Short mmCIF file of C-alpha atoms in Angstrom, two decimals:
data_model
loop_
_atom_site.label_atom_id
_atom_site.label_comp_id
_atom_site.label_asym_id
_atom_site.label_seq_id
_atom_site.Cartn_x
_atom_site.Cartn_y
_atom_site.Cartn_z
CA MET A 1 60.09 96.39 -5.03
CA ASP A 2 59.25 99.88 -6.25
CA GLU A 3 62.48 101.92 -6.49
CA ARG A 4 61.13 104.86 -4.49
CA LYS A 5 60.01 102.58 -1.67
CA ALA A 6 63.39 100.83 -1.69
CA ARG A 7 65.23 104.17 -1.48
CA THR A 8 63.03 105.25 1.42
CA GLU A 9 63.54 102.00 3.35
CA VAL A 10 67.32 102.23 2.96
CA ALA A 11 67.42 105.89 4.03
CA GLU A 12 65.33 105.13 7.13
CA THR A 13 67.28 102.05 8.19
CA GLY A 14 70.34 103.88 9.46
CA ARG A 15 68.28 105.92 11.92
CA MET A 16 66.38 102.83 13.02
CA LEU A 17 69.62 100.94 13.73
CA MET A 18 71.17 103.95 15.48
CA GLU A 19 68.23 103.94 17.90
CA LYS A 20 68.91 100.26 18.54
CA GLN A 21 72.65 101.05 19.01
CA LEU A 22 73.66 98.69 16.23
CA VAL A 23 75.37 101.34 14.06
CA ALA A 24 76.95 104.75 14.52
CA ARG A 25 78.17 107.48 12.22
CA THR A 26 78.75 105.98 8.75
CA TRP A 27 79.89 102.60 10.11
CA GLY A 28 77.92 100.03 8.15
CA ASN A 29 75.76 100.00 5.03
CA PHE A 30 72.35 98.71 3.95
CA SER A 31 70.64 97.75 0.70
CA CYS A 32 67.21 96.79 -0.61
CA LEU A 33 66.54 94.68 -3.71
CA VAL A 34 64.56 96.43 -6.46
CA ASP A 35 64.57 93.68 -9.08
CA GLU A 36 66.67 90.67 -10.07
CA ASN A 37 69.77 92.71 -10.90
CA ARG A 38 69.40 96.08 -9.18
CA PHE A 39 69.36 97.20 -5.56
CA CYS A 40 69.33 100.48 -3.67
CA ILE A 41 72.29 101.00 -1.32
CA THR A 42 73.58 103.63 1.08
CA PRO A 43 76.09 106.10 -0.35
CA SER A 44 79.71 106.20 0.76
CA GLY A 45 80.68 108.40 3.72
CA LEU A 46 77.29 109.98 4.51
CA GLY A 47 75.93 110.03 8.06
CA TYR A 48 72.55 108.43 8.71
CA GLU A 49 70.90 111.25 10.62
CA ALA A 50 70.05 113.37 7.59
CA MET A 51 70.10 110.74 4.83
CA THR A 52 67.23 111.11 2.36
CA PRO A 53 65.88 108.80 -0.37
CA GLU A 54 67.58 111.07 -2.91
CA ASP A 55 70.97 110.31 -1.33
CA VAL A 56 70.50 106.55 -1.81
CA VAL A 57 72.16 104.99 -4.87
CA LEU A 58 70.60 102.57 -7.37
CA TYR A 59 73.21 99.95 -8.27
CA ASP A 60 73.19 97.37 -11.10
CA ARG A 61 75.23 94.31 -10.16
CA THR A 62 75.38 92.98 -13.73
CA ASP A 63 77.65 95.75 -15.04
CA ASP A 64 78.84 97.61 -11.91
CA THR A 65 77.02 100.82 -12.80
CA TRP A 66 74.90 103.11 -10.60
CA GLN A 67 72.50 106.00 -10.69
CA GLY A 68 72.45 108.80 -8.15
CA THR A 69 74.14 111.98 -6.99
CA ARG A 70 76.60 110.09 -4.75
CA LYS A 71 78.89 107.10 -5.00
CA PRO A 72 77.59 103.79 -3.62
CA SER A 73 79.10 102.21 -0.52
CA SER A 74 82.50 100.63 -1.11
CA GLU A 75 80.95 97.36 0.16
CA LYS A 76 78.52 97.16 -2.77
CA GLY A 77 80.26 93.99 -3.95
CA ILE A 78 79.35 92.15 -0.75
CA HIS A 79 75.71 93.14 -1.15
CA ALA A 80 75.77 92.03 -4.80
CA ALA A 81 77.18 88.67 -3.73
CA ALA A 82 74.43 88.25 -1.13
CA TYR A 83 71.65 88.82 -3.67
CA GLY A 84 73.34 86.49 -6.13
CA LEU A 85 73.96 83.65 -3.69
CA LEU A 86 70.85 83.85 -1.50
CA PRO A 87 67.82 84.04 -3.83
CA ASN A 88 65.30 84.66 -1.03
CA THR A 89 67.15 87.78 0.16
CA GLY A 90 65.48 91.16 -0.25
CA PHE A 91 67.37 93.29 2.27
CA VAL A 92 71.01 93.28 3.45
CA ILE A 93 72.48 94.96 6.53
CA HIS A 94 76.18 95.36 7.27
CA THR A 95 76.90 96.53 10.82
CA HIS A 96 79.86 97.00 13.17
CA GLN A 97 77.76 96.08 16.20
CA ILE A 98 79.72 95.68 19.43
CA TYR A 99 79.22 92.10 20.59
CA ALA A 100 79.01 90.51 17.15
CA SER A 101 82.33 92.20 16.32
CA ALA A 102 83.85 90.80 19.52
CA LEU A 103 82.58 87.23 18.96
CA GLY A 104 83.72 87.40 15.37
CA LEU A 105 87.32 87.53 16.59
CA THR A 106 87.27 84.18 18.38
CA GLY A 107 85.64 81.84 15.88
CA ALA A 108 82.60 79.62 15.57
CA ASP A 109 83.16 77.75 18.84
CA SER A 110 82.69 80.94 20.84
CA LEU A 111 79.04 81.40 19.81
CA ARG A 112 77.02 78.65 21.48
CA LEU A 113 73.79 78.63 19.49
CA SER A 114 70.93 76.21 19.85
CA GLU A 115 69.50 74.85 16.63
CA ALA A 116 66.47 77.13 17.03
CA GLU A 117 68.73 80.17 17.51
CA ARG A 118 70.77 79.23 14.45
CA ARG A 119 67.57 78.98 12.41
CA SER A 120 66.39 82.36 13.68
CA LEU A 121 69.53 83.87 12.13
CA GLY A 122 69.08 82.00 8.87
CA GLY A 123 72.28 80.07 9.51
CA VAL A 124 75.63 81.50 10.65
CA ALA A 125 79.11 81.42 9.13
CA TRP A 126 82.46 83.17 9.65
CA ALA A 127 84.33 85.04 6.90
CA LYS A 128 88.10 85.53 6.91
CA TYR A 129 89.48 89.07 7.00
CA GLY A 130 89.93 91.30 4.00
CA LEU A 131 90.39 95.04 3.78
CA PRO A 132 87.05 96.89 3.47
CA GLY A 133 85.87 97.43 -0.07
CA THR A 134 88.24 94.86 -1.59
CA LYS A 135 87.60 91.80 -3.75
CA THR A 136 89.37 89.75 -1.10
CA LEU A 137 86.74 90.63 1.50
CA LYS A 138 83.93 90.09 -1.01
CA ASN A 139 85.28 86.65 -1.89
CA HIS A 140 85.67 85.63 1.76
CA VAL A 141 82.11 86.70 2.56
CA ALA A 142 80.82 84.96 -0.57
CA ASP A 143 82.59 81.77 0.52
CA ALA A 144 80.83 82.00 3.89
CA MET A 145 77.42 82.60 2.30
CA ALA A 146 77.92 79.68 -0.07
CA SER A 147 76.94 77.46 2.86
CA GLY A 148 73.52 79.10 2.77
CA ALA A 149 74.16 81.20 5.88
CA HIS A 150 72.21 84.47 6.00
CA THR A 151 74.28 85.83 8.90
CA VAL A 152 78.04 86.19 8.49
CA LEU A 153 80.52 87.30 11.15
CA MET A 154 83.35 89.12 9.37
CA VAL A 155 86.57 88.60 11.33
CA ASN A 156 88.18 91.86 12.57
CA HIS A 157 85.35 93.80 10.93
CA GLY A 158 81.66 93.33 11.75
CA ALA A 159 78.62 91.40 10.56
CA LEU A 160 76.53 90.93 7.44
CA ILE A 161 72.87 90.04 7.93
CA CYS A 162 70.44 89.11 5.15
CA GLY A 163 66.66 88.86 5.31
CA ARG A 164 63.66 88.46 3.08
CA ASP A 165 62.78 92.06 3.90
CA ARG A 166 63.95 94.87 6.16
CA ASP A 167 61.98 93.69 9.18
CA GLU A 168 63.56 90.24 9.09
CA ALA A 169 67.07 91.61 8.54
CA ILE A 170 66.77 94.03 11.48
CA GLU A 171 65.28 91.33 13.70
CA ARG A 172 68.21 89.06 12.87
CA ALA A 173 70.70 91.85 13.64
CA GLU A 174 69.09 92.34 17.05
CA LEU A 175 69.03 88.60 17.77
CA LEU A 176 72.65 88.25 16.73
CA GLU A 177 73.70 90.97 19.17
CA GLU A 178 71.62 89.38 21.93
CA TYR A 179 73.24 85.97 21.42
CA CYS A 180 76.74 87.41 21.12
CA ARG A 181 76.34 89.53 24.24
CA ARG A 182 75.21 86.45 26.15
CA ASP A 183 78.28 84.49 25.04
CA CYS A 184 80.81 87.29 25.41
CA LEU A 185 83.38 86.17 28.00
CA GLY A 186 84.85 89.48 29.11
CA LYS A 187 83.84 90.72 32.57
CA SER A 188 83.65 94.41 33.46
CA GLU A 189 84.04 95.08 37.16
CA ALA A 190 86.25 98.17 37.68
CA THR A 191 85.06 101.37 39.39
CA ALA A 192 85.72 104.89 38.10
CA LEU A 193 87.55 107.63 40.00
CA ASP A 194 86.41 111.26 40.06
CA ALA A 195 87.51 112.65 36.68
CA SER A 196 86.72 116.36 37.09
CA GLU A 197 90.35 117.45 37.62
CA LEU A 198 91.61 115.18 34.85
CA LEU A 199 89.14 116.56 32.30
CA SER A 200 89.83 120.12 33.39
CA ARG A 201 93.54 119.67 32.76
CA ALA A 202 93.02 117.81 29.49
CA ARG A 203 90.61 120.41 28.11
CA GLU A 204 93.05 123.24 28.71
CA LYS A 205 94.97 121.92 25.72
CA TYR A 206 92.34 119.71 24.04
CA PRO A 207 88.88 121.35 24.40
CA THR A 208 87.10 118.30 22.94
CA ALA A 209 88.70 115.79 25.33
CA MET A 210 86.29 113.19 26.75
CA LEU A 211 86.42 110.07 28.88
CA CYS A 212 85.04 106.65 28.03
CA SER A 213 84.36 105.22 31.48
CA THR A 214 82.27 102.19 30.63
CA GLY A 215 82.85 99.03 32.62
CA ALA A 216 84.79 97.50 29.74
CA ALA A 217 87.02 100.56 29.31
CA LEU A 218 87.74 100.73 33.05
CA THR A 219 88.51 97.02 33.26
CA LEU A 220 90.84 97.11 30.27
CA ALA A 221 92.63 100.20 31.60
CA ALA A 222 93.11 98.50 34.97
CA LEU A 223 95.25 95.87 33.25
CA ARG A 224 97.84 98.62 32.51
CA GLN A 225 98.70 97.06 29.16
CA PRO A 226 98.55 98.68 25.70
CA LEU A 227 96.08 97.27 23.18
CA ARG A 228 97.07 96.46 19.61
CA ALA A 229 94.30 96.98 17.04
CA GLN A 230 92.06 93.93 16.68
CA LEU A 231 89.16 95.57 14.81
CA ASP A 232 89.63 97.60 11.67
CA ASP A 233 87.54 100.56 12.82
CA MET A 234 89.96 100.99 15.74
CA ALA A 235 92.82 100.82 13.24
CA GLN A 236 91.10 103.58 11.26
CA MET A 237 90.34 106.09 14.01
CA VAL A 238 92.99 105.30 16.65
CA GLY A 239 95.75 103.53 14.75
CA ALA A 240 97.82 100.47 15.53
CA LEU A 241 98.07 101.06 19.28
CA LEU A 242 95.92 102.18 22.19
CA PRO A 243 98.67 103.02 24.72
CA ALA A 244 98.43 102.58 28.48
CA ALA A 245 99.38 105.53 30.70
CA LYS A 246 101.02 105.16 34.11
CA ASP A 247 99.20 108.13 35.63
CA VAL A 248 97.38 111.36 34.75
CA SER A 249 100.52 113.26 33.78
CA ASP A 250 101.63 110.41 31.55
CA ALA A 251 98.17 110.26 29.94
CA LEU A 252 98.28 113.97 29.10
CA ARG A 253 101.74 113.54 27.63
CA LEU A 254 100.63 110.58 25.50
CA LEU A 255 97.53 112.46 24.33
CA ALA A 256 99.81 114.77 22.34
CA ARG A 257 100.71 111.79 20.15
CA TYR A 258 97.66 109.52 20.35
CA ASP A 259 93.93 110.20 19.96
CA ALA A 260 93.05 107.79 22.77
CA VAL A 261 94.91 106.64 25.89
CA LEU A 262 94.12 103.96 28.49
CA LEU A 263 94.27 105.38 32.03
CA PRO A 264 93.77 103.15 35.11
CA GLY A 265 90.91 104.32 37.31
CA PHE A 266 89.42 106.48 34.55
CA GLY A 267 88.97 104.33 31.43
CA VAL A 268 90.05 105.79 28.09
CA LEU A 269 90.86 109.47 27.59
CA VAL A 270 90.13 110.59 24.01
CA ARG A 271 90.51 113.73 21.93
CA GLY A 272 88.84 114.22 18.57
CA ASP A 273 88.93 117.00 16.03
CA ASP A 274 85.51 118.07 17.29
CA GLN A 275 82.86 116.87 19.73
CA ASP A 276 81.37 114.46 17.21
CA ASP A 277 84.79 112.87 16.67
CA SER A 278 85.34 112.53 20.43
CA GLU A 279 81.94 110.90 20.89
CA ALA A 280 82.73 108.49 18.05
CA LEU A 281 86.08 107.66 19.65
CA CYS A 282 84.31 106.89 22.94
CA LEU A 283 81.99 104.45 21.17
CA LEU A 284 84.88 102.88 19.32
CA VAL A 285 87.20 102.38 22.31
CA HIS A 286 84.34 100.89 24.32
CA LYS A 287 83.83 98.32 21.56
CA ALA A 288 87.58 97.72 21.35
CA ALA A 289 87.64 97.12 25.11
CA VAL A 290 84.73 94.65 24.97
CA ALA A 291 86.47 92.75 22.18
CA ALA A 292 89.85 92.76 23.94
CA LEU A 293 88.42 91.46 27.21
CA HIS A 294 86.51 88.74 25.38
CA CYS A 295 89.63 87.59 23.51
CA ARG A 296 91.66 87.66 26.72
CA ALA A 297 89.08 85.55 28.57
CA ALA A 298 88.91 83.13 25.62
CA GLY A 299 92.68 82.74 25.73
CA LYS A 300 93.08 83.92 22.14
CA ARG A 301 95.66 86.44 20.96
CA VAL A 302 94.12 88.37 18.07
CA ARG A 303 95.41 91.41 16.23
CA LEU A 304 95.27 92.91 12.77
CA GLY A 305 98.36 92.63 10.60
CA ALA A 306 100.71 95.62 10.65
CA LEU A 307 100.27 96.35 6.94
CA ASP A 308 96.47 96.15 7.08
CA THR A 309 96.45 98.42 10.13
CA ALA A 310 98.66 100.99 8.45
CA LEU A 311 96.54 100.95 5.29
CA MET A 312 93.32 101.38 7.26
CA ARG A 313 94.73 104.34 9.19
CA THR A 314 96.09 106.00 6.05
CA VAL A 315 92.86 105.64 4.12
CA TYR A 316 90.86 107.00 7.04
CA LEU A 317 93.07 110.09 7.46
CA LYS A 318 93.29 110.86 3.75
CA LYS A 319 89.73 110.03 2.76
CA TYR A 320 87.00 109.32 5.28
CA SER A 321 87.90 111.87 7.96
CA LYS A 322 87.89 114.60 5.31
CA GLN A 323 84.74 113.24 3.68
CA LYS A 324 82.95 113.35 7.03
CA LYS A 325 83.66 117.08 7.35
CA ARG A 326 82.14 118.04 4.00
#
């Protein structure tokens, strides 16, 4: 494909997937094949809203070099593996979509696909966990793709979807989320209480405080149990633990130490550095709640390792949170 066209398609894809609620912020990355050895890929740490073709990076997988004003995504190795292993692939999407992330935690038996559905995804496989941007993760995903699967659920992380072109890759991402949502076992049935007084009190000290009161967040909070990080984006933005408060006063006390707190009757109370951070936290804790309820209903105890969680949190605080503010 012409390099300029490839850059344009990559730059546009983030906004397209945001509209479909398959990505948010800088969570995920996309690439488009230019020729046998080179592909255009999203840069590291740049939001999708204002991304231009000039921001996109041209990467050469033969010698690990790139051209552009920014660094390529840290997941460039996974994209390189996809183009090397799947010769009919022209576009690759990596997402942290909600239901695919949840189903990725409980293994192949949890996704009940018909043969036609499996074909529509180009085959499906699961990849074991590795820290983002590492050779370990690349090798696990490559092992999964070696089966010929064009859709890979990355345990504790997200999904990788490959297509002949952008249209096919996006269609597969949408189908994957549809199938995973259908097979997600968690039920969301709780009802929210009036939160006006709670938010008024919280915003006296934390002006950007918000509530995530989705059905999943309310149902998880009603269990009155803390949640250990299962997905690595929760480990990044929240840390190892999403604590459970006993009541409003306890929630406000915990909010001094944690960025997000489960509160029965209200969902999850969050506080970010700014409004954008708080909105991102709301999206993230909703996804964490969906995943936790699914695992609970499936009877599977899943959590990230303590070391991996600590590393994810440290890298986020020292690198990505600062990068986002530039």
